[in-house]
Each structure stands twice: as C-alpha cells, then as structure tokens.
Short mmCIF file of C-alpha atoms in Angstrom, two decimals:
data_model
loop_
_atom_site.label_atom_id
_atom_site.label_comp_id
_atom_site.label_asym_id
_atom_site.label_seq_id
_atom_site.Cartn_x
_atom_site.Cartn_y
_atom_site.Cartn_z
CA UNK A 983 -0.05 0.11 0.08
CA UNK A 984 0.86 3.79 -0.21
CA UNK A 985 1.13 4.19 3.25
CA UNK A 986 3.75 1.19 3.79
CA UNK A 987 5.73 2.29 0.99
CA UNK A 988 5.94 5.88 2.51
CA UNK A 989 7.51 4.41 5.47
CA UNK A 990 10.73 3.52 3.45
CA UNK A 991 13.60 5.57 1.98
CA UNK A 992 13.79 3.69 -1.16
CA UNK A 993 11.40 1.42 -2.77
CA UNK A 994 12.46 -1.03 -5.70
CA UNK A 995 9.46 -2.82 -7.52
CA UNK A 996 10.26 -5.80 -9.66
CA UNK A 997 6.72 -7.07 -10.76
CA UNK A 998 4.88 -7.84 -7.81
CA UNK A 999 7.77 -8.00 -5.38
CA UNK A 1000 8.88 -4.76 -3.56
CA UNK A 1001 12.13 -4.19 -1.70
CA UNK A 1002 13.24 -1.20 0.52
CA UNK A 1003 15.14 -0.09 3.15
CA UNK A 1004 13.70 1.96 6.36
CA UNK A 1005 14.74 3.00 9.64
CA UNK A 1006 12.70 2.27 12.65
CA UNK A 1007 13.31 4.58 15.53
CA UNK A 1008 10.74 3.87 18.37
CA UNK A 1009 11.94 0.13 19.17
CA UNK A 1010 13.08 -1.05 22.61
CA UNK A 1011 16.80 -0.97 22.69
CA UNK A 1012 17.04 1.94 20.28
CA UNK A 1013 16.44 2.28 16.53
CA UNK A 1014 17.48 -0.18 13.96
CA UNK A 1015 17.82 -0.21 10.25
CA UNK A 1016 16.00 -2.73 8.30
CA UNK A 1017 15.47 -4.10 4.98
CA UNK A 1018 12.21 -5.77 3.60
CA UNK A 1019 10.80 -7.86 0.97
CA UNK A 1020 7.59 -8.22 0.27
CA UNK A 1021 5.34 -9.91 -2.28
CA UNK A 1022 1.70 -10.88 -2.83
CA UNK A 1023 0.01 -13.89 -1.43
CA UNK A 1024 -2.64 -15.40 -3.67
CA UNK A 1025 -5.35 -18.09 -3.45
CA UNK A 1026 -5.95 -20.84 -5.95
CA UNK A 1027 -8.28 -18.14 -8.06
CA UNK A 1028 -5.32 -15.63 -8.31
CA UNK A 1029 -7.18 -13.23 -5.70
CA UNK A 1030 -4.62 -11.60 -3.23
CA UNK A 1031 -5.48 -12.60 0.00
CA UNK A 1032 -2.54 -11.14 1.89
CA UNK A 1033 1.20 -10.59 1.75
CA UNK A 1034 4.63 -12.35 2.43
CA UNK A 1035 7.24 -10.09 4.03
CA UNK A 1036 10.63 -10.83 4.97
CA UNK A 1037 12.51 -8.17 7.40
CA UNK A 1038 16.19 -8.36 8.04
CA UNK A 1039 18.06 -6.17 10.63
CA UNK A 1040 21.02 -4.14 8.99
CA UNK A 1041 21.85 -2.09 12.05
CA UNK A 1042 25.20 -3.48 12.35
CA UNK A 1043 26.24 -3.52 8.65
CA UNK A 1044 25.14 0.24 8.63
CA UNK A 1045 27.01 1.27 11.49
CA UNK A 1046 29.93 -0.40 10.00
CA UNK A 1047 29.29 1.37 6.90
CA UNK A 1048 29.39 4.68 8.89
CA UNK A 1049 32.46 3.80 10.80
CA UNK A 1050 34.25 3.16 7.60
CA UNK A 1051 33.22 6.08 6.12
CA UNK A 1052 34.12 8.36 8.85
CA UNK A 1053 37.62 6.70 8.91
CA UNK A 1054 38.12 7.32 5.13
CA UNK A 1055 37.28 10.92 5.74
CA UNK A 1056 39.62 11.41 8.42
CA UNK A 1057 42.10 9.64 6.59
CA UNK A 1058 41.65 11.78 3.48
CA UNK A 1059 41.95 14.77 5.56
CA UNK A 1060 45.18 13.76 7.29
CA UNK A 1061 46.88 12.82 4.02
CA UNK A 1062 45.84 16.25 2.45
CA UNK A 1063 46.97 18.29 5.31
CA UNK A 1064 50.41 16.25 5.22
CA UNK A 1065 50.90 17.00 1.62
CA UNK A 1066 49.69 20.50 1.74
CA UNK A 1067 52.27 20.96 4.75
CA UNK A 1068 55.25 19.46 2.71
CA UNK A 1069 54.36 21.33 -0.67
CA UNK A 1070 54.48 24.60 1.72
CA UNK A 1071 57.43 23.82 3.07
CA UNK A 1072 59.47 23.11 -0.29
CA UNK A 1073 61.29 26.55 -0.37
CA UNK A 1074 62.03 26.34 3.44
CA UNK A 1075 63.94 22.70 3.01
CA UNK A 1076 65.84 23.42 -0.11
CA UNK A 1077 67.01 26.83 0.89
CA UNK A 1078 69.38 25.38 3.55
CA UNK A 1079 70.54 22.45 1.46
CA UNK A 1080 71.49 24.79 -1.79
CA UNK A 1081 73.43 26.86 0.58
CA UNK A 1082 75.29 23.54 2.24
CA UNK A 1083 76.11 22.38 -1.44
CA UNK A 1084 77.03 26.27 -2.76
CA UNK A 1085 79.36 26.74 0.21
CA UNK A 1086 81.14 23.32 0.04
CA UNK A 1087 81.71 24.05 -3.48
CA UNK A 1088 83.23 27.55 -2.70
CA UNK A 1089 85.23 25.89 0.13
CA UNK A 1090 86.73 23.45 -2.80
CA UNK A 1091 87.74 26.52 -4.50
CA UNK A 1092 90.00 27.55 -2.01
CA UNK A 1093 93.72 26.30 -0.93
CA UNK A 1094 93.27 22.85 0.72
CA UNK A 1095 95.36 20.06 1.64
CA UNK A 1096 94.32 16.62 0.31
CA UNK A 1097 92.53 15.22 3.42
CA UNK A 1098 90.46 18.67 3.51
CA UNK A 1099 89.39 18.70 -0.26
CA UNK A 1100 88.26 15.03 0.47
CA UNK A 1101 86.12 16.12 3.34
CA UNK A 1102 84.67 18.85 1.25
CA UNK A 1103 83.83 16.96 -1.70
CA UNK A 1104 82.06 14.51 0.45
CA UNK A 1105 79.88 17.24 1.88
CA UNK A 1106 79.07 18.35 -1.61
CA UNK A 1107 78.18 15.25 -2.81
CA UNK A 1108 76.18 14.08 0.10
CA UNK A 1109 74.39 17.27 -0.02
CA UNK A 1110 73.58 16.78 -3.67
CA UNK A 1111 72.29 13.17 -3.05
CA UNK A 1112 70.12 14.52 -0.27
CA UNK A 1113 68.83 17.44 -2.22
CA UNK A 1114 67.73 14.87 -4.93
CA UNK A 1115 65.76 12.65 -2.37
CA UNK A 1116 64.13 15.96 -0.70
CA UNK A 1117 63.07 17.09 -4.50
CA UNK A 1118 61.65 13.80 -5.13
CA UNK A 1119 59.57 13.74 -1.71
CA UNK A 1120 58.49 17.34 -1.91
CA UNK A 1121 57.53 16.72 -5.90
CA UNK A 1122 55.61 13.72 -4.69
CA UNK A 1123 53.73 15.68 -2.19
CA UNK A 1124 53.06 18.67 -4.67
CA UNK A 1125 51.16 15.97 -7.12
CA UNK A 1126 49.17 15.02 -4.18
CA UNK A 1127 48.22 18.33 -3.39
CA UNK A 1128 47.52 19.53 -6.74
CA UNK A 1129 49.97 22.27 -6.69
CA UNK A 1130 52.83 20.54 -9.17
CA UNK A 1131 53.93 23.13 -11.88
CA UNK A 1132 56.80 22.90 -14.12
CA UNK A 1133 59.37 25.72 -14.55
CA UNK A 1134 60.03 27.21 -17.89
CA UNK A 1135 63.54 28.75 -17.55
CA UNK A 1136 66.39 28.91 -20.30
CA UNK A 1137 69.37 26.57 -19.07
CA UNK A 1138 72.67 25.03 -20.42
CA UNK A 1139 71.69 21.43 -21.51
CA UNK A 1140 75.19 20.07 -21.26
CA UNK A 1141 75.74 21.52 -17.94
CA UNK A 1142 72.37 19.73 -16.72
CA UNK A 1143 73.58 16.42 -17.82
CA UNK A 1144 76.89 16.54 -16.70
CA UNK A 1145 75.97 17.47 -13.35
CA UNK A 1146 73.75 14.45 -13.18
CA UNK A 1147 76.83 12.12 -14.17
CA UNK A 1148 78.95 13.95 -11.31
CA UNK A 1149 76.40 12.50 -8.65
CA UNK A 1150 76.75 9.13 -9.87
CA UNK A 1151 80.65 9.43 -10.69
CA UNK A 1152 81.92 8.30 -7.40
CA UNK A 1153 79.83 5.11 -7.17
CA UNK A 1154 80.91 4.12 -10.98
CA UNK A 1155 84.38 4.63 -10.03
CA UNK A 1156 84.34 2.29 -7.19
CA UNK A 1157 82.80 -0.21 -9.45
CA UNK A 1158 85.58 0.67 -12.08
CA UNK A 1159 82.82 1.55 -14.71
CA UNK A 1160 83.13 3.90 -17.66
CA UNK A 1161 80.76 6.91 -17.47
CA UNK A 1162 80.04 8.59 -20.82
CA UNK A 1163 78.15 11.66 -22.17
CA UNK A 1164 77.30 11.85 -26.02
CA UNK A 1165 75.57 14.75 -27.53
CA UNK A 1166 74.64 15.12 -31.45
CA UNK A 1167 75.92 18.08 -33.30
CA UNK A 1168 72.56 19.27 -33.97
CA UNK A 1169 71.47 19.21 -30.20
CA UNK A 1170 71.15 22.95 -29.18
CA UNK A 1171 73.64 24.42 -26.47
CA UNK A 1172 70.53 25.91 -24.15
CA UNK A 1173 66.73 25.09 -23.95
CA UNK A 1174 63.84 26.42 -22.08
CA UNK A 1175 62.27 24.00 -19.60
CA UNK A 1176 62.49 22.55 -15.88
CA UNK A 1177 66.25 22.05 -15.34
CA UNK A 1178 65.66 20.60 -11.71
CA UNK A 1179 62.99 17.98 -13.48
CA UNK A 1180 65.26 16.93 -16.24
CA UNK A 1181 68.34 16.31 -13.96
CA UNK A 1182 65.99 14.33 -11.48
CA UNK A 1183 65.10 12.11 -14.47
CA UNK A 1184 68.66 11.62 -15.67
CA UNK A 1185 69.88 10.98 -12.17
CA UNK A 1186 67.19 8.23 -11.67
CA UNK A 1187 68.13 6.70 -14.57
CA UNK A 1188 71.92 6.77 -14.14
CA UNK A 1189 71.67 5.70 -10.87
CA UNK A 1190 69.66 2.54 -11.75
CA UNK A 1191 72.13 1.85 -14.70
CA UNK A 1192 75.24 2.09 -12.12
CA UNK A 1193 73.33 0.06 -9.42
CA UNK A 1194 72.71 -2.93 -12.00
CA UNK A 1195 75.95 -2.65 -13.75
CA UNK A 1196 79.00 -4.61 -12.64
CA UNK A 1197 81.35 -4.30 -15.60
CA UNK A 1198 81.78 -2.39 -18.20
CA UNK A 1199 79.91 1.34 -19.11
CA UNK A 1200 77.05 3.42 -18.51
CA UNK A 1201 76.25 6.13 -21.36
CA UNK A 1202 73.57 8.90 -21.55
CA UNK A 1203 72.90 10.44 -24.98
CA UNK A 1204 71.04 13.36 -26.21
CA UNK A 1205 69.86 13.36 -29.79
CA UNK A 1206 67.53 15.68 -31.74
CA UNK A 1207 64.95 13.56 -33.42
CA UNK A 1208 65.24 13.50 -37.03
CA UNK A 1209 61.63 15.55 -37.99
CA UNK A 1210 62.63 18.13 -35.15
CA UNK A 1211 66.27 19.47 -35.78
CA UNK A 1212 66.39 23.23 -35.22
CA UNK A 1213 66.80 25.32 -38.26
CA UNK A 1214 65.09 28.74 -39.58
CA UNK A 1215 61.45 28.25 -39.32
CA UNK A 1216 61.43 24.96 -37.57
CA UNK A 1217 59.52 24.33 -34.63
CA UNK A 1218 60.95 23.75 -31.23
CA UNK A 1219 63.30 20.59 -31.72
CA UNK A 1220 62.39 17.38 -29.86
CA UNK A 1221 65.15 15.85 -27.75
CA UNK A 1222 65.50 12.13 -27.18
CA UNK A 1223 67.39 11.18 -23.78
CA UNK A 1224 68.68 7.67 -23.33
CA UNK A 1225 70.75 5.81 -20.98
CA UNK A 1226 72.70 2.67 -22.15
CA UNK A 1227 74.44 0.52 -20.09
CA UNK A 1228 76.38 -2.97 -19.95
CA UNK A 1229 74.51 -4.65 -17.08
CA UNK A 1230 71.86 -7.15 -16.45
CA UNK A 1231 69.30 -5.32 -18.34
CA UNK A 1232 65.29 -5.59 -18.17
CA UNK A 1233 63.44 -8.43 -19.68
#
C-alpha cells in the first residue's frame, strides 16, 4: 500500500515484489535499520489474500559502513594536510640544502690539503644526493596536493646532464665503470624548460644503470629527433634522452 511504501527511504519494484530499506526509531533497545522484501500472497483463484514479507536487521552493517566512511574522511583529510604542509615547506627545506652545496663548492675553490679537499667533496656530494631525495619527496607531495608546476627557464643542456653524471661518478668509479656522455652535433646548447626535473630524471636513470651494472660502461646520450632538428622556421626541437649500460638489463 502507499502508506507502507512511505515508511521506506527507497522502494524498488520488480513485478509484484517490493524491496526497500527503512529506519525504525521507536523500538526497544534503540532504533534499527531494516531491509524488507514483500510479495503478494494469492489464493488458488489468483486473488490477493495477503502478503509475504521478509525483514532483515541491517543495523550492524549500517554502523560498520558509517564507521568506515568516517575513517576514510579522516584519513583523506590527514593525507591532504600532510601533502599541503610538505608542498608549502618546499622552499624552506631546499634553501639550507642549496646553501650547504654552494658553500662546500666555494670551499673547494680555496687552497686545501688533500684530506680537507676529500672532506669538502664528501659534503658536497652528500648534499647533492640529499637534495635529490628531498626533491623527490616534495614533488610527490606537490602532485598529491595538486600544486605541481613545471618551470620554464633557459638553461645549458650539457651542464644539466653533466651535473647528473657528477652525482653518480663516485659510485661508478668504485665499481670501475666507464661513464660517458654523447651529444649529437645538432643538439642545441641551451633550451627552455625545467632544469631541476630534467636533472632528476637523468639522475634516476643513471643511478639505476650504475646500480645494476658490474662491468663495462654507462652512457647517456642526447639526440634531436630527425623531424624536429633546429633550423630557420623550424618548430622547437624534440630531444631524445637515453641511458645505455652493459648491466643485466630488463626483460
């Protein structure tokens, strides 16, 4: 009946079968959520003489769903707060690290005995490695917070790639690996882009190559794709970066 149907928050009808859920607030022990299925009961002549109704208690399931939803909302809020905080701290974390790297570089330009030079070089190399890790963490947090933006600034391409090689040079030397950098003649000296992200990508690829290579060499090469070589009236060149090694490879 219409009166019965009004008790339920949602009614679905399939033929003569009704299904729906409702909340019964005035029961002993507190309100309960119920799910009901009802169908007509007919006599031998096909006349409706009553109804068959099945009622199930959904209270525990409803409470579990509510707790799960509340936990999800709280977790999402905490994760968003963490990401926003780390993204906001980007400048504050990078600034002292850049100072450490810069000052250790200046220190190495002063007269030092071999032992002091080794210490200063370790500081600079370790600072570079730590800054790379920090950049990875901050970039991931910026992506989560929806605040990732690529820079568009002119920079020297060879200097960017060679600085990435510098960071893996010590490890490569320990393993007696040859490091090489190959630039095609038509690759421009300077480009406009995000030098930090490009360096990060090169470092990641080079680090993996050195890690999984025991003998031989690691080579990074930069090429201009044939249809995008610079020239008068030509579009911006498309560059292809690749890292090759003599390690175990990837299936």
